[in-house]
Coordinates of C-alpha atoms in Angstrom, one line a residue:
Chain A
X1 CA 124.0 113.3 59.3
X2 CA 124.4 116.8 57.7
X3 CA 127.0 117.6 55.0
X4 CA 127.1 120.8 53.0
X5 CA 129.3 120.7 49.9
X6 CA 130.3 123.8 48.0
X7 CA 127.2 125.5 49.2
X8 CA 126.5 129.1 47.9
X9 CA 123.5 131.4 48.0
X10 CA 123.4 134.6 46.0
X11 CA 120.7 137.3 46.3
X12 CA 121.3 139.6 43.3
X13 CA 124.9 140.8 43.6
X14 CA 125.2 139.7 47.2
X15 CA 126.8 136.4 48.0
X16 CA 125.2 135.5 51.4
X17 CA 126.8 132.1 51.6
X18 CA 130.0 131.6 49.7
X19 CA 131.1 128.1 48.8
X20 CA 131.0 126.5 52.3
X21 CA 131.8 122.9 53.2
X22 CA 131.0 121.3 56.6
X23 CA 130.0 118.0 58.1
X24 CA 127.9 117.6 61.2
X25 CA 127.6 114.1 62.8
X26 CA 124.5 112.6 64.3
X27 CA 124.0 113.7 67.9
X28 CA 126.4 116.7 67.7
X29 CA 125.8 120.0 69.4
X30 CA 127.2 122.7 67.2
X31 CA 127.3 126.5 67.7
X32 CA 127.0 128.7 64.7
X33 CA 128.6 132.0 65.5
X34 CA 129.5 135.1 63.6
X35 CA 128.8 138.8 63.3
X36 CA 125.5 140.1 61.7
X37 CA 125.5 139.5 58.0
X38 CA 127.9 136.6 58.3
X39 CA 125.4 134.3 56.5
X40 CA 124.2 132.3 59.6
X41 CA 120.5 133.0 59.0
X42 CA 120.8 132.2 55.3
X43 CA 122.5 128.9 56.1
X44 CA 119.7 128.1 58.5
X45 CA 117.1 129.0 55.8
X46 CA 118.9 126.7 53.4
X47 CA 119.0 123.9 56.0
X48 CA 115.2 124.1 56.6
X49 CA 114.5 124.4 52.8
X50 CA 113.1 127.9 53.1
X51 CA 115.5 128.9 50.4
X52 CA 117.1 126.9 47.6
X53 CA 120.9 127.2 47.2
X54 CA 122.3 128.9 44.1
X55 CA 124.9 126.1 43.9
X56 CA 126.2 123.2 46.0
X57 CA 124.6 120.3 47.9
X58 CA 123.0 119.9 51.3
X59 CA 123.1 116.2 52.2
X60 CA 120.8 115.3 55.1
X61 CA 120.4 111.5 55.9
X62 CA 122.0 110.7 52.5
X63 CA 119.6 112.9 50.5
X64 CA 120.4 116.1 48.7
X65 CA 117.6 118.3 50.2
X66 CA 118.4 121.1 47.6
X67 CA 116.6 118.8 45.1
X68 CA 113.6 118.0 47.2
X69 CA 110.3 118.2 45.4
X70 CA 107.7 120.6 46.8
X71 CA 105.5 117.6 47.7
X72 CA 108.5 116.2 49.8
X73 CA 109.2 119.3 51.7
X74 CA 106.5 118.9 54.5
X75 CA 107.9 115.4 55.3
X76 CA 111.5 116.8 55.5
X77 CA 110.4 119.7 57.7
X78 CA 108.9 117.3 60.2
X79 CA 112.4 115.8 60.7
X80 CA 114.0 119.2 61.3
X81 CA 112.7 121.2 64.2
X82 CA 113.2 125.0 64.2
X83 CA 113.3 127.4 67.1
X84 CA 113.4 131.2 66.6
X85 CA 114.4 134.2 68.6
X86 CA 110.8 135.6 68.4
X87 CA 109.2 132.3 69.3
X88 CA 106.6 132.4 66.5
X89 CA 103.7 131.3 68.7
X90 CA 100.1 131.9 67.8
X91 CA 98.8 134.5 70.3
X92 CA 95.2 133.4 70.2
X93 CA 96.0 129.8 71.0
X94 CA 96.9 128.3 74.4
X95 CA 100.2 126.6 75.2
X96 CA 98.6 123.2 74.5
X97 CA 96.9 124.4 71.3
X98 CA 100.1 125.9 70.0
X99 CA 101.9 122.6 70.3
X100 CA 98.9 120.6 69.2
X101 CA 98.5 122.8 66.1
X102 CA 101.8 121.4 64.7
X103 CA 100.3 117.9 64.8
X104 CA 96.8 118.9 63.6
X105 CA 98.1 120.4 60.4
X106 CA 100.1 117.2 59.7
X107 CA 97.1 114.9 59.7
X108 CA 97.6 113.5 63.3
X109 CA 94.7 111.9 64.9
X110 CA 93.1 113.3 68.1
X111 CA 94.4 110.3 70.0
X112 CA 98.0 111.0 68.8
X113 CA 97.7 114.6 69.8
X114 CA 96.3 113.8 73.3
X115 CA 99.1 111.3 73.8
X116 CA 102.1 113.3 72.5
X117 CA 101.4 116.9 73.5
X118 CA 101.3 116.4 77.3
X119 CA 104.5 114.4 77.2
X120 CA 106.4 117.0 75.2
X121 CA 105.1 119.8 77.5
X122 CA 106.3 117.8 80.5
X123 CA 109.7 117.4 78.9
X124 CA 110.1 121.2 78.5
X125 CA 108.5 121.9 82.0
X126 CA 105.4 123.6 80.6
X127 CA 102.7 121.0 81.4
X128 CA 101.3 123.1 84.3
X129 CA 101.0 126.1 82.0
X130 CA 99.2 124.2 79.3
X131 CA 96.0 126.4 79.4
X132 CA 97.8 129.7 79.4
X133 CA 98.0 132.0 76.4
X134 CA 101.5 133.1 75.2
X135 CA 100.8 136.6 76.5
X136 CA 100.6 135.2 80.0
X137 CA 104.1 133.6 79.8
X138 CA 107.6 134.9 80.4
X139 CA 110.1 135.0 77.5
X140 CA 111.8 131.8 78.7
X141 CA 108.5 130.0 79.0
X142 CA 107.5 131.0 75.5
X143 CA 110.8 129.7 74.1
X144 CA 110.1 126.4 76.0
X145 CA 106.8 126.1 74.2
X146 CA 108.5 126.9 70.9
X147 CA 111.0 124.1 71.6
X148 CA 108.2 121.8 72.5
X149 CA 106.5 122.5 69.2
X150 CA 109.8 122.0 67.3
X151 CA 110.2 118.7 69.1
X152 CA 106.7 117.4 68.7
X153 CA 107.5 115.4 65.5
X154 CA 110.5 113.9 67.3
X155 CA 113.0 115.4 64.8
X156 CA 116.5 114.1 64.3
X157 CA 117.8 117.7 63.9
X158 CA 116.9 120.8 65.9
X159 CA 118.0 124.2 64.5
X160 CA 117.8 127.1 66.9
X161 CA 118.3 130.6 65.4
X162 CA 119.2 132.9 68.3
X163 CA 116.9 131.2 70.8
X164 CA 118.2 133.2 73.7
X165 CA 118.4 136.5 71.9
X166 CA 115.3 137.9 73.6
X167 CA 115.8 136.4 77.0
X168 CA 117.4 137.6 80.2
X169 CA 120.5 135.6 81.4
X170 CA 118.5 133.3 83.8
X171 CA 116.0 132.4 81.2
X172 CA 118.7 132.1 78.6
X173 CA 120.5 129.5 80.7
X174 CA 117.3 127.5 81.3
X175 CA 116.8 127.3 77.5
X176 CA 120.5 126.2 77.0
X177 CA 120.0 123.5 79.6
X178 CA 116.9 122.4 77.9
X179 CA 118.6 122.2 74.6
X180 CA 121.4 120.2 76.1
X181 CA 118.9 117.7 77.5
X182 CA 117.3 117.4 74.1
X183 CA 120.8 116.8 72.7
X184 CA 121.4 114.1 75.3
X185 CA 118.3 112.3 74.0
X186 CA 120.1 112.0 70.6
X187 CA 118.9 115.0 68.7
X188 CA 121.5 116.9 66.6
X189 CA 121.5 120.6 67.7
X190 CA 122.6 123.6 65.5
X191 CA 122.6 126.6 67.7
X192 CA 123.1 130.0 66.1
X193 CA 124.0 132.7 68.7
X194 CA 125.8 135.9 69.6
X195 CA 126.0 134.9 73.3
X196 CA 129.7 134.6 74.2
X197 CA 129.2 133.3 77.7
X198 CA 127.0 130.4 76.5
X199 CA 129.5 129.4 73.8
X200 CA 132.4 129.7 76.1
X201 CA 130.8 127.7 79.0
X202 CA 129.5 124.8 77.0
X203 CA 132.8 124.0 75.2
X204 CA 131.1 122.5 72.2
X205 CA 132.0 122.6 68.5
X206 CA 131.9 126.1 67.1
X207 CA 131.6 127.0 63.5
X208 CA 132.5 130.7 62.9
X209 CA 131.1 132.4 59.8
X210 CA 132.2 135.7 58.2
X211 CA 131.2 137.3 54.9
X212 CA 129.3 134.1 53.9
X213 CA 132.3 131.8 54.5
X214 CA 133.3 129.4 57.3
X215 CA 136.5 130.9 58.7
X216 CA 137.0 128.5 61.6
X217 CA 135.6 125.2 62.8
X218 CA 136.8 124.1 66.3
X219 CA 135.8 120.9 68.1
X220 CA 135.8 122.5 71.6
X221 CA 135.9 126.1 70.9
X222 CA 135.1 129.4 72.6
X223 CA 133.5 132.5 71.2
X224 CA 135.9 134.5 69.0
X225 CA 135.1 136.7 66.1
Chain B
X1 CA 92.5 112.3 53.8
X2 CA 90.6 111.4 57.0
X3 CA 87.3 112.9 58.0
X4 CA 89.0 114.5 61.0
X5 CA 91.6 116.3 58.8
X6 CA 88.8 117.4 56.4
X7 CA 86.9 118.9 59.3
X8 CA 90.0 120.8 60.5
X9 CA 90.6 122.1 56.9
X10 CA 87.0 123.3 56.6
X11 CA 87.2 124.9 60.0
X12 CA 90.3 126.8 58.9
X13 CA 88.4 128.0 55.7
X14 CA 85.4 129.1 57.8
X15 CA 87.8 130.9 60.2
X16 CA 89.4 132.7 57.2
X17 CA 86.0 133.9 56.1
X18 CA 84.9 135.0 59.6
X19 CA 88.2 136.7 60.6
X20 CA 87.7 139.4 57.9
X21 CA 83.9 139.3 58.1
X22 CA 83.4 142.9 57.0
X23 CA 85.6 142.5 54.0
X24 CA 84.1 139.1 53.3
X25 CA 80.7 140.7 53.5
X26 CA 81.7 143.3 51.0
X27 CA 83.2 140.8 48.6
X28 CA 80.0 138.7 48.9
X29 CA 77.8 141.7 48.1
X30 CA 79.9 142.6 45.0
X31 CA 79.6 139.0 43.8
X32 CA 75.9 139.0 44.5
X33 CA 75.5 142.2 42.4
X34 CA 77.5 140.5 39.6
X35 CA 75.3 137.4 39.8
X36 CA 72.1 139.5 39.8
X37 CA 73.3 141.2 36.6
X38 CA 74.4 137.9 35.0
X39 CA 71.0 136.4 35.9
X40 CA 69.1 139.5 34.7
X41 CA 70.7 139.3 31.3
X42 CA 70.5 135.5 31.1
X43 CA 66.8 135.6 31.9
X44 CA 66.2 138.4 29.4
X45 CA 68.1 136.4 26.8
X46 CA 66.2 133.3 27.6
X47 CA 62.8 135.0 27.6
X48 CA 63.4 136.9 24.4
X49 CA 64.8 133.8 22.7
X50 CA 61.8 131.7 23.7
X51 CA 59.4 134.5 22.6
X52 CA 61.2 134.8 19.3
X53 CA 61.2 131.0 18.9
X54 CA 57.4 131.0 19.5
X55 CA 56.8 133.8 17.0
X56 CA 59.1 132.1 14.5
X57 CA 57.2 128.9 14.8
X58 CA 53.9 130.8 14.2
X59 CA 55.3 132.5 11.2
X60 CA 54.2 131.5 7.8
X61 CA 53.6 132.7 4.3
X62 CA 50.0 132.7 3.0
X63 CA 49.4 132.8 -0.6
X64 CA 45.8 133.7 -1.6
X65 CA 44.5 132.7 -5.0
X66 CA 42.2 134.4 -7.5
X67 CA 38.9 132.7 -7.9
X68 CA 39.8 132.1 -11.5
X69 CA 42.7 129.9 -10.6
X70 CA 42.1 126.3 -11.4
X71 CA 42.6 123.5 -8.8
X72 CA 45.2 122.0 -11.2
X73 CA 47.2 125.2 -11.1
X74 CA 47.0 125.3 -7.3
X75 CA 48.0 121.7 -7.0
X76 CA 50.9 122.2 -9.4
X77 CA 52.2 125.1 -7.2
X78 CA 51.7 123.0 -4.1
X79 CA 53.8 120.2 -5.6
X80 CA 56.6 122.6 -6.6
X81 CA 56.6 124.0 -3.0
X82 CA 56.7 120.5 -1.5
X83 CA 59.8 119.7 -3.4
X84 CA 61.7 122.6 -1.7
X85 CA 63.8 121.7 1.3
X86 CA 63.2 124.9 3.3
X87 CA 59.5 124.2 3.8
X88 CA 58.2 122.3 6.8
X89 CA 54.5 122.2 6.1
X90 CA 52.0 123.2 3.4
X91 CA 48.3 123.4 4.2
X92 CA 45.5 124.1 1.6
X93 CA 42.7 126.2 2.9
X94 CA 39.5 126.0 0.9
X95 CA 37.0 128.9 0.6
X96 CA 34.7 127.1 3.1
X97 CA 37.4 126.4 5.6
X98 CA 38.4 130.1 5.3
X99 CA 34.8 131.1 6.0
X100 CA 34.6 128.9 9.1
X101 CA 37.8 130.3 10.4
X102 CA 36.7 133.9 9.7
X103 CA 33.4 133.5 11.5
X104 CA 35.4 132.6 14.7
X105 CA 37.2 136.0 14.4
X106 CA 35.1 138.9 15.5
X107 CA 36.6 141.5 13.2
X108 CA 36.6 139.3 10.2
X109 CA 33.1 138.1 10.8
X110 CA 31.8 141.7 11.2
X111 CA 33.5 142.7 7.9
X112 CA 31.8 139.8 6.0
X113 CA 28.4 140.4 7.6
X114 CA 28.7 144.1 6.6
X115 CA 29.2 143.2 3.0
X116 CA 25.7 141.7 2.9
X117 CA 26.7 139.3 0.2
X118 CA 25.5 135.7 0.0
X119 CA 28.6 134.7 -1.8
X120 CA 31.7 133.6 0.1
X121 CA 34.2 136.4 -0.7
X122 CA 37.2 134.7 0.9
X123 CA 39.9 133.3 -1.4
X124 CA 41.4 129.9 -1.4
X125 CA 44.9 129.8 0.0
X126 CA 48.0 127.8 0.8
X127 CA 49.5 128.3 4.3
X128 CA 53.2 127.6 4.1
X129 CA 55.3 127.1 7.2
X130 CA 59.1 127.4 6.6
X131 CA 61.8 125.4 8.3
X132 CA 63.4 128.6 9.4
X133 CA 62.0 132.1 9.6
X134 CA 65.0 133.3 7.5
X135 CA 63.7 131.3 4.5
X136 CA 60.5 133.4 4.3
X137 CA 61.9 135.9 1.7
X138 CA 63.1 133.2 -0.6
X139 CA 59.7 131.4 -0.4
X140 CA 58.0 134.7 -1.1
X141 CA 60.3 135.3 -4.1
X142 CA 59.4 131.9 -5.4
X143 CA 55.7 132.7 -5.1
X144 CA 56.2 136.0 -6.9
X145 CA 57.5 134.3 -10.0
X146 CA 56.0 135.1 -13.4
X147 CA 54.4 131.7 -13.8
X148 CA 52.2 132.2 -10.7
X149 CA 51.2 135.8 -11.3
X150 CA 48.0 135.0 -13.0
X151 CA 46.7 132.9 -10.1
X152 CA 48.1 134.7 -7.1
X153 CA 45.9 137.4 -5.6
X154 CA 48.1 138.3 -2.5
X155 CA 51.1 137.0 -0.6
X156 CA 51.2 137.9 3.0
X157 CA 54.4 137.8 5.0
X158 CA 55.8 141.3 5.0
X159 CA 54.5 142.5 8.4
X160 CA 55.7 139.3 10.2
X161 CA 59.2 139.6 8.7
X162 CA 59.6 143.1 10.1
X163 CA 58.6 141.9 13.6
X164 CA 61.1 139.0 13.4
X165 CA 63.9 141.3 12.2
X166 CA 63.2 143.7 15.1
X167 CA 63.1 140.8 17.6
X168 CA 66.4 139.3 16.2
X169 CA 67.9 142.7 16.5
X170 CA 66.8 143.2 20.1
X171 CA 68.0 139.8 21.0
X172 CA 71.4 140.3 19.5
X173 CA 71.8 143.7 21.1
X174 CA 70.7 142.4 24.6
X175 CA 73.0 139.5 24.3
X176 CA 76.1 141.6 23.3
X177 CA 75.4 144.4 25.7
X178 CA 74.6 141.9 28.4
X179 CA 77.8 140.0 28.0
X180 CA 79.8 143.3 28.1
X181 CA 78.1 144.4 31.3
X182 CA 78.5 140.9 32.8
X183 CA 82.2 140.8 31.9
X184 CA 82.8 144.2 33.5
X185 CA 81.1 143.1 36.7
X186 CA 82.8 139.7 36.8
X187 CA 86.1 141.6 36.4
X188 CA 85.2 143.9 39.4
X189 CA 84.2 140.9 41.5
X190 CA 87.4 139.1 40.7
X191 CA 89.4 142.1 41.8
X192 CA 87.5 142.5 45.1
X193 CA 87.5 138.8 46.0
X194 CA 91.2 138.5 45.1
X195 CA 92.0 141.5 47.4
X196 CA 89.9 140.1 50.2
X197 CA 91.6 136.7 50.1
X198 CA 95.0 138.4 49.8
X199 CA 94.2 140.3 53.0
X200 CA 93.1 137.0 54.7
X201 CA 96.4 135.6 53.7
X202 CA 98.2 138.6 55.1
X203 CA 96.4 138.4 58.5
X204 CA 97.2 134.7 58.6
X205 CA 100.8 135.0 57.5
X206 CA 102.3 134.0 60.9
X207 CA 100.1 131.0 61.1
X208 CA 101.0 130.0 57.5
X209 CA 104.7 130.4 58.3
X210 CA 104.4 128.2 61.3
X211 CA 102.4 125.7 59.3
X212 CA 105.2 125.5 56.8
X213 CA 107.9 125.2 59.4
X214 CA 106.2 122.4 61.2
X215 CA 105.7 120.5 58.0
X216 CA 102.0 121.0 57.5
X217 CA 100.4 119.1 54.6
X218 CA 99.9 121.3 51.5
X219 CA 96.1 120.8 51.9
X220 CA 96.1 122.5 55.3
X221 CA 97.7 125.6 53.9
X222 CA 96.0 125.9 50.5
X223 CA 92.5 124.4 50.8
X224 CA 91.2 126.8 53.4
X225 CA 91.7 129.6 50.8
X226 CA 89.8 127.6 48.2
X227 CA 87.0 127.1 50.8
X228 CA 87.0 130.8 51.4
X229 CA 86.5 131.4 47.7
X230 CA 83.8 128.7 47.6
X231 CA 81.9 130.4 50.5
X232 CA 81.9 133.7 48.6
X233 CA 80.4 131.9 45.6
X234 CA 77.8 129.9 47.5
X235 CA 76.7 132.8 49.7
X236 CA 76.5 135.2 46.8
X237 CA 74.4 132.7 44.8
X238 CA 71.9 132.2 47.7
X239 CA 71.7 136.0 48.2
X240 CA 71.2 136.7 44.5
X241 CA 68.6 134.0 44.0
X242 CA 66.9 135.1 47.2
X243 CA 66.7 138.7 46.0
X244 CA 65.4 137.7 42.5
X245 CA 62.8 135.5 44.3
X246 CA 61.8 138.4 46.5
X247 CA 61.6 140.7 43.5
X248 CA 59.4 138.2 41.6
X249 CA 57.2 137.3 44.6
X250 CA 56.8 140.8 46.2
X251 CA 57.5 143.4 43.6
X252 CA 56.1 141.9 40.4
X253 CA 52.4 141.7 41.7
X254 CA 52.6 145.4 42.7
X255 CA 53.8 146.5 39.3
X256 CA 51.6 144.2 37.3
X257 CA 49.2 147.0 36.3
X258 CA 52.2 148.7 34.5
X259 CA 53.4 145.5 32.8
X260 CA 50.0 144.1 32.1
X261 CA 48.6 141.0 33.9
X262 CA 49.6 138.6 31.1
X263 CA 53.2 139.8 31.0
X264 CA 53.4 139.6 34.8
X265 CA 52.1 136.1 34.9
X266 CA 54.3 135.1 32.0
X267 CA 57.4 136.5 33.8
X268 CA 56.4 134.7 37.1
X269 CA 55.8 131.4 35.3
X270 CA 59.0 131.8 33.5
X271 CA 60.9 132.4 36.7
X272 CA 59.4 129.5 38.6
X273 CA 59.8 127.1 35.7
X274 CA 63.4 128.0 35.3
X275 CA 64.3 128.5 39.0
X276 CA 66.8 125.6 39.2
X277 CA 68.3 126.5 35.8
X278 CA 68.9 130.0 37.1
X279 CA 70.2 128.8 40.5
X280 CA 72.6 126.4 38.8
X281 CA 73.9 129.0 36.4
X282 CA 74.5 131.5 39.2
X283 CA 76.1 128.8 41.3
X284 CA 78.5 127.9 38.5
X285 CA 79.4 131.6 37.9
X286 CA 79.8 132.4 41.6
X287 CA 81.8 129.3 42.5
X288 CA 84.0 129.7 39.4
X289 CA 84.8 133.3 40.3
X290 CA 85.5 132.3 44.0
X291 CA 87.7 129.3 43.1
X292 CA 89.6 131.2 40.3
X293 CA 90.4 134.0 42.7
X294 CA 91.7 131.6 45.4
X295 CA 93.8 129.7 42.8
X296 CA 95.3 133.0 41.5
X297 CA 96.3 134.0 45.1
X298 CA 97.6 130.6 46.0
X299 CA 99.7 130.4 42.9
X300 CA 101.1 133.8 43.5
X301 CA 101.7 133.8 47.2
X302 CA 102.0 130.2 48.4
X303 CA 104.8 128.9 46.2
X304 CA 107.4 126.9 48.1

């Protein structure tokens, strides 16, 4: 599904990602852990094509996405959902409008929007709050909306960059449960986190990064830096 | 692209304009001022050019003959003139024709009547219209040749040439100075509009980031900024043309006693006759400034 080969990213004199190699299979749930400055966020930016690698390849569905043309990027990004720690919701739009916006800007018809948005809001348990503004929601609820938006194009891959970073433990576990459910539907999940208890309890594959390199890759690992 | 998507994109563009309405208003006003200055100099140039053209068309050289000159000599000169390529038309005016024309002119008629002479004092003449006003001195030089001295009484073109020289000078100065002022204001407009669109982009940065992340079509991200630039151009054109219209319709009649009724009417007629030309010119300049600014900002800040 995803394979990175000899991947490096350099900013001036700083090597943020240093010649890493890894392979993630379809439907896997992978934790990406490591201290701050380990290169997790840079790797995520490379995976969503927000940055171009200095060298190496990123093969997604048998295509090197490092060589994608600007005109191909939107279509790739629809296949990769992204969830952030700070939710990145539009404050002036309701829950429904925030999710619908992701379809509107991709040329979806009104009928498509009216069909898909309620379904995805139901999946993340936010259908009843569809008319609320983000400011009227808890952190966990906002992250659910963010996940709904990331899932609206039915992506094959969902990348979550510290999705529980701003949440209390109860809300954090609700988000983890939700991401597990999404994974059970067949979506590959890459979950970057600092939360030891989540990593330890889920017993999933853990990729540990330090200084831009992958220092360990365990199939059923725990959190260890 | 479907109509629904086009509607969404236009809505985003209008939202851009409205979200920073005070800045948008300032940018529109600066562009309006620029268009007013462009149109002022364009109208001045057009008006002066047309006036010059009319005067040039009226310009001619008249050569008056001594009464002693024979018809053969005059015909000979006429033939030589006709063979020149810089002459458009030559008309022979007999003494009788000159008298008829003179009687229609109050001053001329009074002078002749005052002379108390029964004899027609007016000379025969050739009225020569050149192809271009610039050829007048060469034609005059030709007429001053030694071979014609005995038959030529007077050559008149000197006064006209000075008027034309002055008009050409004024036109050139207005054109050059006008272009310079226009360029300065176009430059100021571009700076103001660029900064306004840049600020819009800044206030919409979260939205743009989300659009990119969810795989928005390029058109949804970029075209709203082009629409914003387009709105500046169109609104500024409407305002500028409206202001000129108000100026011509309301102010011109009130100042007609300073300009003179003929000039006021001529200016009004000129404005109404050239209204669409002016509107089109301003629209081209306004829209070009708006679109260029948007493109500059898009190229600089929306590369991905």
